CSV table of C-alpha atoms in Angstrom, one decimal:
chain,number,residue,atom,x,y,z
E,1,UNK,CA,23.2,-11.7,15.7
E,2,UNK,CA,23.1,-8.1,16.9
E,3,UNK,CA,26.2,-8.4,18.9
E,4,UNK,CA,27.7,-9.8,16.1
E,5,UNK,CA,26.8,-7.0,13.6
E,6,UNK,CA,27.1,-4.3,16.3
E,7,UNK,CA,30.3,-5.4,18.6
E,8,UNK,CA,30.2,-3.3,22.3
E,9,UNK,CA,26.6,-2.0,21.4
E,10,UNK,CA,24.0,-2.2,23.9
E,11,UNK,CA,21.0,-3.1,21.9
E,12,UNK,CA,18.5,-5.2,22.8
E,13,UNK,CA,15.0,-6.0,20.6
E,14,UNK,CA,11.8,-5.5,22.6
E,15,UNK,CA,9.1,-8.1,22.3
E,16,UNK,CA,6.6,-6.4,20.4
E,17,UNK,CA,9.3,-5.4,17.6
E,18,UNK,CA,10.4,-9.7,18.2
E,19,UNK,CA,6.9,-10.5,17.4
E,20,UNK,CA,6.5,-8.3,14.1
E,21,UNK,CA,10.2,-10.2,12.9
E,22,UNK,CA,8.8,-13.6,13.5
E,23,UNK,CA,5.6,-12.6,11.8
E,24,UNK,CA,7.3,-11.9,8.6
E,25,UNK,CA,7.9,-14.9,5.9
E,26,UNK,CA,11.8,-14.8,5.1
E,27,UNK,CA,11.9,-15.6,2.2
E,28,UNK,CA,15.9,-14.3,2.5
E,29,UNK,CA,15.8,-16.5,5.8
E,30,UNK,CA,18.9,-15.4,7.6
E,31,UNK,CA,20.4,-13.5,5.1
E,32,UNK,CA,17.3,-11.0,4.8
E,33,UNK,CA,16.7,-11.2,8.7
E,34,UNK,CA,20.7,-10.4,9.1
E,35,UNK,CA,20.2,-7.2,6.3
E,36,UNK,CA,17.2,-5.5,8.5
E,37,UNK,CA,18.9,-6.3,11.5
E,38,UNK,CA,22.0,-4.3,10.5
E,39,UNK,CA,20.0,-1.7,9.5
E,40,UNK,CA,18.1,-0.7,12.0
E,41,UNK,CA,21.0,-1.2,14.3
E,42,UNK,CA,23.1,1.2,11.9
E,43,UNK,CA,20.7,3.9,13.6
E,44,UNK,CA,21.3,2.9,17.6
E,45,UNK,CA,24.4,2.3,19.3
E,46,UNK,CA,22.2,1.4,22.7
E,47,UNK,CA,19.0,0.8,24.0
E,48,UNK,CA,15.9,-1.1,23.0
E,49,UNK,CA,14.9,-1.7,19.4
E,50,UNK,CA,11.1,-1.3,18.7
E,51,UNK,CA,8.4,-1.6,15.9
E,52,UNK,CA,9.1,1.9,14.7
E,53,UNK,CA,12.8,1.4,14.5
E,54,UNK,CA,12.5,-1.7,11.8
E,55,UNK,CA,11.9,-0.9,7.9
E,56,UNK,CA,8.3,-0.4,7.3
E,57,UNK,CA,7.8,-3.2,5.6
E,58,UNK,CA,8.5,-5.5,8.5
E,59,UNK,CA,6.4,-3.7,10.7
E,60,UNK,CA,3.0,-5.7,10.8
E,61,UNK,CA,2.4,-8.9,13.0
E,62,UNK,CA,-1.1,-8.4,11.6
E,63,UNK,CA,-2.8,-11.3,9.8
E,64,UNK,CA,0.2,-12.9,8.5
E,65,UNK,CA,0.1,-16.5,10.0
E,66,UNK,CA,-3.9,-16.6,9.3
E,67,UNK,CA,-3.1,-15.9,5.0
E,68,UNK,CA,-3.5,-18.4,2.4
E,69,UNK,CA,-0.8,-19.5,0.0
E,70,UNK,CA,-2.9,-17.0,-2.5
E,71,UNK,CA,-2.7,-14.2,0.1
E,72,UNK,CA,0.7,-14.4,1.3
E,73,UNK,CA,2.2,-14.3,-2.3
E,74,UNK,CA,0.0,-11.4,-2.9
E,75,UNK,CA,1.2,-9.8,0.5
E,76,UNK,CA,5.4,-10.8,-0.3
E,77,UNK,CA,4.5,-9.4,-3.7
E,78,UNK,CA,3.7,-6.2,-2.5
E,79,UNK,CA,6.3,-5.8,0.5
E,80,UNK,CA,8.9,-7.0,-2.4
E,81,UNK,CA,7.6,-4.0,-4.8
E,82,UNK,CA,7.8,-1.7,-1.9
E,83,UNK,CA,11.4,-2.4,-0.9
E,84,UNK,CA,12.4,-2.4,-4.3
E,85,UNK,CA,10.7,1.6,-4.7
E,86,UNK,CA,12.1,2.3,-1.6
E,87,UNK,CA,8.8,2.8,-0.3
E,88,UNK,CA,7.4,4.9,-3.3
E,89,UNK,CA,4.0,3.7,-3.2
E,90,UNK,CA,3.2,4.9,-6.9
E,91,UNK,CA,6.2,3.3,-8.2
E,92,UNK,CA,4.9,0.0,-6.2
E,93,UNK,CA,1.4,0.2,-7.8
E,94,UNK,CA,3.4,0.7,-11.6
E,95,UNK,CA,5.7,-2.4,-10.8
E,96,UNK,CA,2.9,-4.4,-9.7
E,97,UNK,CA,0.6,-3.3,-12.5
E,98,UNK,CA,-2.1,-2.3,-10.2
E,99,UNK,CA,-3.6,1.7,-9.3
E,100,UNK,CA,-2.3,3.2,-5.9
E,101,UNK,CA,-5.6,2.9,-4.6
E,102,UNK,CA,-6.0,-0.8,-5.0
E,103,UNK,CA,-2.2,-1.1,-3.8
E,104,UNK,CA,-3.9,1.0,-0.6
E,105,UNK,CA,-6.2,-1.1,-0.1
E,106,UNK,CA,-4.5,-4.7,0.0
E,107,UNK,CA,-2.2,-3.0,2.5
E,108,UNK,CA,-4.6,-2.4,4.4
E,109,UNK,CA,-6.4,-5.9,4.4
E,110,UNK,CA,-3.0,-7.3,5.2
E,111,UNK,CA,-2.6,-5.2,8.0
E,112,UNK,CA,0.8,-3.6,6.6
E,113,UNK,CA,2.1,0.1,7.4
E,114,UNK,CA,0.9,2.9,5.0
């Protein structure tokens, strides 16, 4: 898929940053996985892309395969109110109808970038 969004680029994904894209849900499936990936190869034209590189959002291999149906709503919920705030965490908390410091917190239980 990278060679294909980035023709003659040498990029390749390192394992940790492959194990945080296999942690997340896609709910997209490829058509989300194929939008990060040409993002975050928009930024390199070679070398090894890593955890930092991806959108924050698809960051954590935390505690996602261990969540309940419950959990893992509440988790897409809040990754989906962050991408569409592009990252504003206030706006998140508005959109979700929760405070910022609650929004902090279920971040943090879900093991997800601040």
């Amino acid at each position: 898929m990278l060679a294909e969004l980035r023709p003659g680029a040498d990029l390749r994904i390192t394992p940790s940053a492959l194990e945080a894209l296999i942690a997340q849900p896609w709910p997209g499936n490829l058509r989300e996985l194929r939008g990060v990936l040409r993002a975050t190869a928009g930024h390199r034209s070679t070398g090894d892309i890593t955890v930092t590189d991806l959108p924050a959002a698809y960051r954590s291999t935390g505690r996602g395969a261990r969540l309940s149906g419950r959990e893992r709503a509440e988790r897409d919920a809040i990754a989906e109110a962050l991408r569409a705030t592009g990252g504003n965490k206030v706006h998140a908390a508005q959109r979700l109808g929760i405070s910022r410091t609650t929004l902090y917190s279920r971040m943090r239980a879900f093991g997800m970038p601040r």
